[in-house]
Each structure stands twice: as structure tokens, then as C-alpha cells.
Amino acid sequence: MARTPGPDQPVDGGGEERPAWDNKLQYLLSCVGFAVGLGNLWRFPYLCQTHGGGAFLIPYIIALAFEGIPLFHIELAVGQRLRRGSVGAWTAISPYLGGMGLGCFTVSFLVSLYYNTVLTWVLWYLLNSFQHPLPWSACPLDLNRTGLVQECRDSSPVSYFWYRRTLNVSADIGDSGPVQWRLLVCLAVSWAVVYLCVIRGIETTGKAIYFTALFPYLVLTVFLVRGLTLPGAMQGLTYLFTPDLRVLQNPRVWLDAATQIFFSLSLALGGHIAFASYNPPRNNCRRDAVSIALVNSMTSLYASIAVFSVLGFKAASDHGRCLDRNILHLINAFDLPEQSVSRDTYTAALARLNASQPAQVAGLPLEACRLEDFLDKSASGTGLAFIVFTEAVLHMPGAPVWAVLFFGMLFSLGLSSMFGNMESIITPLLDLGVMPRRVPKEMLTGLACLLCFFTATCFTLRSGSYWLEIFDQYAAALNLILLAFFEVVGVAYVYGMKRFCDDIAWMTGRRPGFYWRATWKVVSPLLLLTIFLAYVALLASSPPHYKAWNPRYERFPLRQEKPYPGWVLAACVLLSFLPTLWVPVVALGQLLAQCRQKTRDPPQDRCPKPRGGRAC
Amino acid sequence: MILRCSLSTLTPRTRVSLYSVLATPWIPRTSSSGYTLGRSTPPALPFLAEPDLEKPQRSGRSLRISGGNRPVFLRNLHPAFYSTCNNLHCTWDSFECIGLHGQDAENAFKVRLSIRTALGDKAYAWDANEEYLFKAMVAFSMRKVPNRETTEISHVLLCNVTQRVSFWFVVTDPSRNHTLPAVEVQSAIRMNRNRINNAFFLNDQTLEFLRIPSTLAPPTDPSVPIWIIIFGVIFCIVLVATMLLIISGIRQHRRKNKGPSEMEDSEDKCENVITIENGIPCDPLDMKGGHINDAFVTEDERLTPL
């Protein structure tokens, strides 16, 4: 591939021809697929709902403009310019920063472990959706067939199916229990699908991404149309999107917006660097960065409209059923004819009966049914997907179809994100030349997937879901923020803003303007540092605890809050800091190596100065 | 106003004393705002709550029939029946179940029907004929119990029919002296629940026998769970596709090693395995097992057969 050499053009990674995207669309879809993941569906709507509805968009857009897009542009530019994966790229920028690539690599490995476990759960639900009635619609019978299983009766069929039939969760994180074979086989299939798609790197993911990136949009549209036609959808939408500007005074809201945009774009994992490294060198990465970030945010909004309309429907139908239960109590107790009290006349009838026979009415187990209470029930993460949404789907006509569509969408959303994760693991391995040249790429990817599969079996234990929460909270969050901070500082100050601007000018044809330089030099690093400190403060403010599903808890079905045992806390701390430790370790190692070399050849005495940055 | 009625014509061996209280009519009125129940609402177990029979009952007209020393039933005021109730001529059709003591009270069961919920527009009205059918079904169920083959419809007593449609029933023995034990009635109903439901086009949820648990239907487990089938399908597809990709990759690799790589870039740097001379990779001889001049490789070897 003929290339006009640019300034300081480094040797291409490994020297052999680098794979390339078949066309620009594949690259864009891969980046979009990597960025758009499960979080767009189940985290953003929850944040909107709990942080003042439409008002949440204000901090979100501000974070997007000052943190999301600048960081994203840096990643794409670095990858495209240096044409290597994260490890090679950061080593090329400065040998002292080589640890960053290793840190990104480690975090990607940890993230892909638990991310694919979530996909395993999604796959399990998908496999169980091909039947009518759906298995989570009714409680199973107990052993002597006289009643329903008690755990299910006390909670709900949907919760029972999730906690017992899927996870078979233990009551304590220390109680690991045996490996759940059902989850194990689903995990195997999950990793097999991932392997099938990344087997030859971007050659195969580029083909698979056409489906996995576009299918979720199709399904979201279908759900949107279906959701908007369901009763109660409009109430849900208006209630959940109504802005409440007072939330802007709460710093937690700003922190959540910043972290959401950060994790939503999948920054600092090294995946975007890997994807961009397969680009032709002269590609307008600035336009790509802005457009992909905007597509990601638009997708979040689109998804939340679909989700809210379904949640509104669910709240309305739950409210109706609550009223029906109360009406049934009244009718049975007072022997009123059937259907003599309707949902509309319920309040009047209750008042009348209460006036005439208050003692008897007081003895009835009537619930308070307010629509706002049902609308306020919020859930995020796995709770939204596996409990709230599955219950909502039960009440739609043609439930299995909707369940299949929903879980199929979740699976392809997660799969396209997994491609990015695996690329950020495999590309550095290929660049570093870990395996001898004669070993085909298929074997490398196979070994990587196999290793990840075996390590991820720990999440199929009975306490697996508790560990997954730990990984999600501690392994990913803090490390990524720190690594992103080092990224920005590394590029702006170590690599040099002038050099970087020159490179971008060579690649895109235009120097970055003031907005870019200001955000890279000042705004983004400050913002990231603030977020990191705020996050640490938040984590430290309360002793870490988790919510256990314990059928013997006296307030079951509420989840029991338990503190982490000491050894788990130690694991949390390790997870939080080990990946980032690569940075100082490698920097120190490089320093020692350089100084040793300096003492060995005194005339060439130079500890190389870090390439400095004058402002462009 | 106390009404006394003699039932000696119907029960020659029992002395009957009856009294009723005429207060506001017990029959519920339909009004636009819903139902009003006159004086009171029957508690869940009226007879257990009000064991004292001498007190006039709140719920309107009632008759107490006592056989010997033990009161059995009280007569009720089903609208259809009320018109036929006068001092002498009373039928055993519908009876209000207040004033049962002890064992008799325990042997009565409350039944609740939700006809309109089950049938919607096709709902039928609950009248005396339906009650007759119900008594017939209960008698039929009892007949299936050994030692109770002589149960007649007249042994089944219904009482306290409300507009909800709910009522109490009890089954007496042929001597009409005492009621059959609850356990027997319970097991009989459970055995024939399906027939009883079908007679009324209802199901276990809409025809409720309180205190008689229904035998829940066994779960319809297919021999192989469906998820395993789908799992097998997906797994096979993935396995086959992976095999195909791996095999085609191996073939491509071999073809690349075999043929001249003019289609590849000449910058290919091969470390140990393949050495390049003039842009043409030379394979190690042991791979070919002979001396072959690569420049004369035939066309079809380079083209992919797939």
C-alpha cells in the first residue's frame, strides 16, 4: 500500500501489511457498535428518570462537549496516526507511557470477562423466549403440587426466574456454590459466537458488524412503534421526561452525567485506538469522532423513548391490576355483584363503604394504588432488562415474539461492544508479536477467547452476579478514568500539542481549532481529575456493601444489604488499582533501563527528555 | 315483627321453631351508585360469629329450623323463594346459614362464582335453576364417595345466596340430622372439580370453593426443555461456521505459501519460515518434497477453488 510518508512516520506495527477495513462504513459501524452498548439502553434511561427527566440532558450535553468528544478524537487520532494497538501506540508516543497501553489491555481483559457474562444471561433468556407461555410468567408448583413455590410466591415469578432459575444466586458472596451448568454452556456458546466473529480480526468483525450494529436500531424502532401504541405509554413519556431543573444543584447529577458519557463512549479501553489503526492514514478522524459521539448520544435518547413508553405501559397496567385486586377484595367482602365497581368508580365506592362500615373496610388488605408510585419505580442495569422489561413484555399481546426481539437486540448490542473489547486485546498482542509469526491469527484469537472463557467461569458460580457487580464497579470505573486522564495528559504534554496538531493537520487537512486545543490542554484533564476525585470520595463515603437475595431474610423480597467481607474488599482494592499500576511500573522500569544504559555508555549520556509541549 | 312458621309438614320428626326479624328488606337494592346492603354485611363465617340464635339476626328475615336440640339451618330470603314463603309452606331450597353450631358450621363451605368475569357477554343469570344444578353436581360428587351413594339433591342445602354470587352449602346425611364431615365433602368436590367447573363453564379461579384447595394442574414439561433445542441449533451453526472459517483459513495459508505472491505486497517480511527473493517467496523444500520452480506454477493452483 503506497503511502506518502508524513512527518515522523513510524514504522508500521510489525512491518507486515496491516489489515484494513473494506470500506469506511465498516469502520464507522464498528466504532458505533463498540460505543453503543447495553449501557445506552439500561443506564441512560434510568439516569434520566432519577435525575429530573429532561433536565438531565443539560449536564449530559455539557459533558459530551467538554469531555466525550475531545477524548474520543484523541483516541481515534492516536490510533490512526501511529497505526498500532494501544500498547504499541503509547510506547511509540513515549517509552515511559508504555504502561498505559498495558493498563488499557488489562482493563479490556477484565471488562470482556464480565461483559460476556452479561451476554450469557441475555442468551439464556433468549433461549427461553421461544415458548408460550413464557417461563417467567407463572410460578412453578411446589413439591407436593398443592401450591406454588414459596420463594416465588413471596416475590414474583419474574424475580424468581431471574434469581433462582437463571442465577441460582446464593445468599452470601462467600458462599460460592457449584458452577451452574446451564450458565456454563451458555457461556461457552457466547464465547464461541464471539470467537466466530473475531476469528480473523477485522476481516470477520467487519462482516458481522453489519448485522450486529444495525439490528438493534431496527428492533428499537419496532419497540418504539409498539410501545407508543400501548395504553399508558404517553403518561410514562410525559412523566419521565418532564424536566425538573432543581436537580442541577445536586453535584451527584453532574458526576453521573460525566461518568455516563465516559463509559457510554467506551473510552480508554483501547478499542477505538485499535479500530482506528486499521484506517488509511489520511482519514478525517475529527469528523468521525464528532459524528460517532453524536450517533451514540442520539441512540441513548432514542432508546430511552422506547424504554419509557414500555415502562409507562407497565406502570399503567400494574396500576390497573392493583385497582382490580382492591375491587375484588371489596366485592368479595361485601358480596357486591361482579363488575359493579369499575376502576373509575372504585374511589367513590370505597368512600361509601368506608362511611357505612369502616371497621370491616379497615380489615381488608387494600393496597394504595397511585399511578405515580408505579411510574417512580426505576431500575437500571440487569434489573431493568431481566425483571422490569420481562414483566412488561408478559402483558403485551404476542409476548414470546417481543421477548425474542428484545433479547436478540440486547445480544447484538452486547456483541458489537465485545468486538471492540476483543480487538483491544488482540491487536496489541498481534503488534507485540507475542506469538511466533507462523502461528495463524485464528489460533491467537482462539487462545485469547479460550483463556477468557476459562477465567469467566467464576461468574457462573452461584455468587457470580455479586462478583460481576464488583468487577463492574471497581475494575472498570476508576481505572478507565485514570487511564483517560493519562491519555489526555500524555498526548497534550508528553507527545506535544504542536506535534499532535501537525499530525492531525496532515491526516485531516486542517489544524485543530481553539476548542480542541483548549479542551485537550485544560478542560478535559481538569474534568477527569475532578471526576476521579469525586468518584473516589463517593466510593469511600459509605462502606462498600452489596444487596443479597436471601429468601430467609425477614424483609424478603427486599434485598438484604450486607457488607463485603475482608478478603473481598482486598480483591476490590486490587482490581481498582492493579491495571493502572502498569503505568508507574513501566515508567520506572524504563527510567531504570535508561539510566543503566547511561551509566554503561557515559559519552552518550542522556536520559531522554520527555518531548515537550509548546502550545500550537 | 316476628314471624313464626311451622315446618312440621316437611319434617315430621323435627320440631321446628321459626322466627324472623322483619327489618329493612334483606334483598339488596340496585341503585345507580352500586349496592347497598340494608342492615349488614354477612361476615365471612356468619354462623361462627353469631352463635346465639335467640337473638334476632341483623340480616333480615331468617328462620331457624331445629331438629331436636340442634339447630340445623335457617331459612333465607332468596327473592324467588321469598314469595313462596308463608307460614306453612316453606321449601328447603335456599337457606341462610346463620346459627350453625360447632360441627355443622365447620362442615359448610362457601362458594363464590365470578360468572361475568369468566364469560363476559355470554354470562348467564344465577337463578334457582342454576342452584338446582349446583346441588345436583354436589350430590353427584358425593355419590361417588363410598358409603354415600344414596345422597340426594335434597340433602344438599344452599344458603345465603348473595348478588356477588356467593353462597354457603352443606350436605346432610339421609336422616337430615347431621351434616356430612367436611373432609368427605372436600375430597368429593376435589375429585370431581373438573366436572363441576364444566357444568357451569367456569374454571378453578372463577368457581371458587373457599377452603377446598384445587389440585393444581401439573406443569406441562416437554420431555426436552425447549431452550436446549434452540441451544443445540445455535451451537451447531456456530461450530460449523467456525470450522469452515478455520479450514478456509488453513487453505488460504497453504495457497499463499505454495503460489507466487505477486498479489501480495513485496514488503512482506518473513522471518524464518519464508524467505523472499525478488519478491517471490521460496518455500522450504521439505514442504514440497521436491525441487519445484515456483515461477512455473500452473494457473489453476493459484486460483481458489472455493
mmCIF file with all atom_site columns, C-alpha atoms in Angstrom, chain A residues 523-610:
data_model
loop_
_atom_site.group_PDB
_atom_site.id
_atom_site.type_symbol
_atom_site.label_atom_id
_atom_site.label_alt_id
_atom_site.label_comp_id
_atom_site.label_asym_id
_atom_site.label_entity_id
_atom_site.label_seq_id
_atom_site.pdbx_PDB_ins_code
_atom_site.Cartn_x
_atom_site.Cartn_y
_atom_site.Cartn_z
_atom_site.occupancy
_atom_site.B_iso_or_equiv
_atom_site.pdbx_formal_charge
_atom_site.auth_seq_id
_atom_site.auth_comp_id
_atom_site.auth_asym_id
_atom_site.auth_atom_id
_atom_site.pdbx_PDB_model_num
ATOM 1  C CA . VAL A 1 523 ? -10.649 21.401  30.318 1.00 0.00 ? 523 VAL A CA 1
ATOM 2  C CA . SER A 1 524 ? -10.597 17.664  29.871 1.00 0.00 ? 524 SER A CA 1
ATOM 3  C CA . PRO A 1 525 ? -7.743  16.891  32.236 1.00 0.00 ? 525 PRO A CA 1
ATOM 4  C CA . LEU A 1 526 ? -9.299  19.060  34.929 1.00 0.00 ? 526 LEU A CA 1
ATOM 5  C CA . LEU A 1 527 ? -12.679 17.497  34.366 1.00 0.00 ? 527 LEU A CA 1
ATOM 6  C CA . LEU A 1 528 ? -11.273 13.988  34.525 1.00 0.00 ? 528 LEU A CA 1
ATOM 7  C CA . LEU A 1 529 ? -9.344  14.736  37.687 1.00 0.00 ? 529 LEU A CA 1
ATOM 8  C CA . THR A 1 530 ? -12.468 16.154  39.307 1.00 0.00 ? 530 THR A CA 1
ATOM 9  C CA . ILE A 1 531 ? -14.473 13.138  38.281 1.00 0.00 ? 531 ILE A CA 1
ATOM 10 C CA . PHE A 1 532 ? -11.854 10.795  39.630 1.00 0.00 ? 532 PHE A CA 1
ATOM 11 C CA . LEU A 1 533 ? -11.679 12.524  42.981 1.00 0.00 ? 533 LEU A CA 1
ATOM 12 C CA . ALA A 1 534 ? -15.439 12.759  43.238 1.00 0.00 ? 534 ALA A CA 1
ATOM 13 C CA . TYR A 1 535 ? -15.769 9.098   42.386 1.00 0.00 ? 535 TYR A CA 1
ATOM 14 C CA . VAL A 1 536 ? -13.217 8.079   44.986 1.00 0.00 ? 536 VAL A CA 1
ATOM 15 C CA . ALA A 1 537 ? -14.958 10.267  47.544 1.00 0.00 ? 537 ALA A CA 1
ATOM 16 C CA . LEU A 1 538 ? -18.263 8.665   46.671 1.00 0.00 ? 538 LEU A CA 1
ATOM 17 C CA . LEU A 1 539 ? -16.892 5.152   46.993 1.00 0.00 ? 539 LEU A CA 1
ATOM 18 C CA . ALA A 1 540 ? -15.175 5.973   50.243 1.00 0.00 ? 540 ALA A CA 1
ATOM 19 C CA . SER A 1 541 ? -18.159 7.749   51.752 1.00 0.00 ? 541 SER A CA 1
ATOM 20 C CA . SER A 1 542 ? -20.024 4.601   52.562 1.00 0.00 ? 542 SER A CA 1
ATOM 21 C CA . PRO A 1 543 ? -18.584 1.218   53.412 1.00 0.00 ? 543 PRO A CA 1
ATOM 22 C CA . PRO A 1 544 ? -18.923 -0.960  50.369 1.00 0.00 ? 544 PRO A CA 1
ATOM 23 C CA . HIS A 1 545 ? -21.913 -3.217  50.594 1.00 0.00 ? 545 HIS A CA 1
ATOM 24 C CA . TYR A 1 546 ? -23.928 -5.348  48.299 1.00 0.00 ? 546 TYR A CA 1
ATOM 25 C CA . LYS A 1 547 ? -27.516 -6.383  48.098 1.00 0.00 ? 547 LYS A CA 1
ATOM 26 C CA . ALA A 1 548 ? -28.028 -10.068 48.534 1.00 0.00 ? 548 ALA A CA 1
ATOM 27 C CA . TRP A 1 549 ? -31.062 -12.102 47.559 1.00 0.00 ? 549 TRP A CA 1
ATOM 28 C CA . ASN A 1 550 ? -31.829 -14.035 50.690 1.00 0.00 ? 550 ASN A CA 1
ATOM 29 C CA . PRO A 1 551 ? -35.151 -15.886 50.883 1.00 0.00 ? 551 PRO A CA 1
ATOM 30 C CA . ARG A 1 552 ? -34.717 -16.214 54.627 1.00 0.00 ? 552 ARG A CA 1
ATOM 31 C CA . TYR A 1 553 ? -34.389 -12.503 55.169 1.00 0.00 ? 553 TYR A CA 1
ATOM 32 C CA . GLU A 1 554 ? -37.240 -11.220 57.269 1.00 0.00 ? 554 GLU A CA 1
ATOM 33 C CA . ARG A 1 555 ? -37.968 -8.414  54.851 1.00 0.00 ? 555 ARG A CA 1
ATOM 34 C CA . PHE A 1 556 ? -37.806 -10.651 51.803 1.00 0.00 ? 556 PHE A CA 1
ATOM 35 C CA . PRO A 1 557 ? -38.378 -9.861  48.892 1.00 0.00 ? 557 PRO A CA 1
ATOM 36 C CA . LEU A 1 558 ? -36.404 -6.769  49.688 1.00 0.00 ? 558 LEU A CA 1
ATOM 37 C CA . ARG A 1 559 ? -32.734 -7.462  49.152 1.00 0.00 ? 559 ARG A CA 1
ATOM 38 C CA . GLN A 1 560 ? -30.555 -7.709  52.190 1.00 0.00 ? 560 GLN A CA 1
ATOM 39 C CA . GLU A 1 561 ? -27.700 -5.228  52.435 1.00 0.00 ? 561 GLU A CA 1
ATOM 40 C CA . LYS A 1 562 ? -24.540 -6.897  53.542 1.00 0.00 ? 562 LYS A CA 1
ATOM 41 C CA . PRO A 1 563 ? -21.026 -5.542  53.872 1.00 0.00 ? 563 PRO A CA 1
ATOM 42 C CA . TYR A 1 564 ? -18.254 -7.148  51.902 1.00 0.00 ? 564 TYR A CA 1
ATOM 43 C CA . PRO A 1 565 ? -16.017 -9.491  53.829 1.00 0.00 ? 565 PRO A CA 1
ATOM 44 C CA . GLY A 1 566 ? -12.396 -8.510  54.218 1.00 0.00 ? 566 GLY A CA 1
ATOM 45 C CA . TRP A 1 567 ? -10.955 -10.683 51.508 1.00 0.00 ? 567 TRP A CA 1
ATOM 46 C CA . VAL A 1 568 ? -13.482 -9.377  49.029 1.00 0.00 ? 568 VAL A CA 1
ATOM 47 C CA . LEU A 1 569 ? -12.565 -5.836  49.940 1.00 0.00 ? 569 LEU A CA 1
ATOM 48 C CA . ALA A 1 570 ? -8.950  -6.685  49.300 1.00 0.00 ? 570 ALA A CA 1
ATOM 49 C CA . ALA A 1 571 ? -9.935  -8.000  45.885 1.00 0.00 ? 571 ALA A CA 1
ATOM 50 C CA . CYS A 1 572 ? -11.834 -4.781  45.194 1.00 0.00 ? 572 CYS A CA 1
ATOM 51 C CA . VAL A 1 573 ? -8.818  -2.687  46.037 1.00 0.00 ? 573 VAL A CA 1
ATOM 52 C CA . LEU A 1 574 ? -6.602  -4.840  43.864 1.00 0.00 ? 574 LEU A CA 1
ATOM 53 C CA . LEU A 1 575 ? -8.986  -4.602  40.967 1.00 0.00 ? 575 LEU A CA 1
ATOM 54 C CA . SER A 1 576 ? -9.195  -0.865  41.338 1.00 0.00 ? 576 SER A CA 1
ATOM 55 C CA . PHE A 1 577 ? -5.517  -0.209  41.161 1.00 0.00 ? 577 PHE A CA 1
ATOM 56 C CA . LEU A 1 578 ? -3.621  -3.066  39.587 1.00 0.00 ? 578 LEU A CA 1
ATOM 57 C CA . PRO A 1 579 ? -4.317  -2.159  35.956 1.00 0.00 ? 579 PRO A CA 1
ATOM 58 C CA . THR A 1 580 ? -3.266  1.427   36.484 1.00 0.00 ? 580 THR A CA 1
ATOM 59 C CA . LEU A 1 581 ? -0.144  0.286   38.302 1.00 0.00 ? 581 LEU A CA 1
ATOM 60 C CA . TRP A 1 582 ? 1.287   -0.686  34.950 1.00 0.00 ? 582 TRP A CA 1
ATOM 61 C CA . VAL A 1 583 ? 1.825   2.999   34.236 1.00 0.00 ? 583 VAL A CA 1
ATOM 62 C CA . PRO A 1 584 ? 4.260   3.819   37.047 1.00 0.00 ? 584 PRO A CA 1
ATOM 63 C CA . VAL A 1 585 ? 5.828   0.373   36.898 1.00 0.00 ? 585 VAL A CA 1
ATOM 64 C CA . VAL A 1 586 ? 6.688   0.605   33.224 1.00 0.00 ? 586 VAL A CA 1
ATOM 65 C CA . ALA A 1 587 ? 7.760   4.242   33.555 1.00 0.00 ? 587 ALA A CA 1
ATOM 66 C CA . LEU A 1 588 ? 10.056  3.296   36.417 1.00 0.00 ? 588 LEU A CA 1
ATOM 67 C CA . GLY A 1 589 ? 11.355  0.331   34.515 1.00 0.00 ? 589 GLY A CA 1
ATOM 68 C CA . GLN A 1 590 ? 12.129  2.488   31.518 1.00 0.00 ? 590 GLN A CA 1
ATOM 69 C CA . LEU A 1 591 ? 13.830  5.038   33.708 1.00 0.00 ? 591 LEU A CA 1
ATOM 70 C CA . LEU A 1 592 ? 15.993  2.391   35.292 1.00 0.00 ? 592 LEU A CA 1
ATOM 71 C CA . ALA A 1 593 ? 16.840  0.909   31.928 1.00 0.00 ? 593 ALA A CA 1
ATOM 72 C CA . GLN A 1 594 ? 17.759  4.266   30.518 1.00 0.00 ? 594 GLN A CA 1
ATOM 73 C CA . CYS A 1 595 ? 19.883  5.215   33.467 1.00 0.00 ? 595 CYS A CA 1
ATOM 74 C CA . ARG A 1 596 ? 21.611  1.847   33.383 1.00 0.00 ? 596 ARG A CA 1
ATOM 75 C CA . GLN A 1 597 ? 22.349  2.412   29.754 1.00 0.00 ? 597 GLN A CA 1
ATOM 76 C CA . LYS A 1 598 ? 23.561  5.868   30.596 1.00 0.00 ? 598 LYS A CA 1
ATOM 77 C CA . THR A 1 599 ? 25.987  4.542   33.162 1.00 0.00 ? 599 THR A CA 1
ATOM 78 C CA . ARG A 1 600 ? 27.112  1.889   30.713 1.00 0.00 ? 600 ARG A CA 1
ATOM 79 C CA . ASP A 1 601 ? 27.942  4.343   27.923 1.00 0.00 ? 601 ASP A CA 1
ATOM 80 C CA . PRO A 1 602 ? 28.851  7.561   29.603 1.00 0.00 ? 602 PRO A CA 1
ATOM 81 C CA . PRO A 1 603 ? 29.588  9.601   26.434 1.00 0.00 ? 603 PRO A CA 1
ATOM 82 C CA . GLN A 1 604 ? 26.038  9.165   25.264 1.00 0.00 ? 604 GLN A CA 1
ATOM 83 C CA . ASP A 1 605 ? 24.797  10.453  28.408 1.00 0.00 ? 605 ASP A CA 1
ATOM 84 C CA . ARG A 1 606 ? 21.271  11.367  28.085 1.00 0.00 ? 606 ARG A CA 1
ATOM 85 C CA . CYS A 1 607 ? 18.221  10.408  29.901 1.00 0.00 ? 607 CYS A CA 1
ATOM 86 C CA . PRO A 1 608 ? 15.945  11.380  27.092 1.00 0.00 ? 608 PRO A CA 1
ATOM 87 C CA . LYS A 1 609 ? 13.919  14.349  27.957 1.00 0.00 ? 609 LYS A CA 1
ATOM 88 C CA . PRO A 1 610 ? 10.200  13.975  27.529 1.00 0.00 ? 610 PRO A CA 1
#
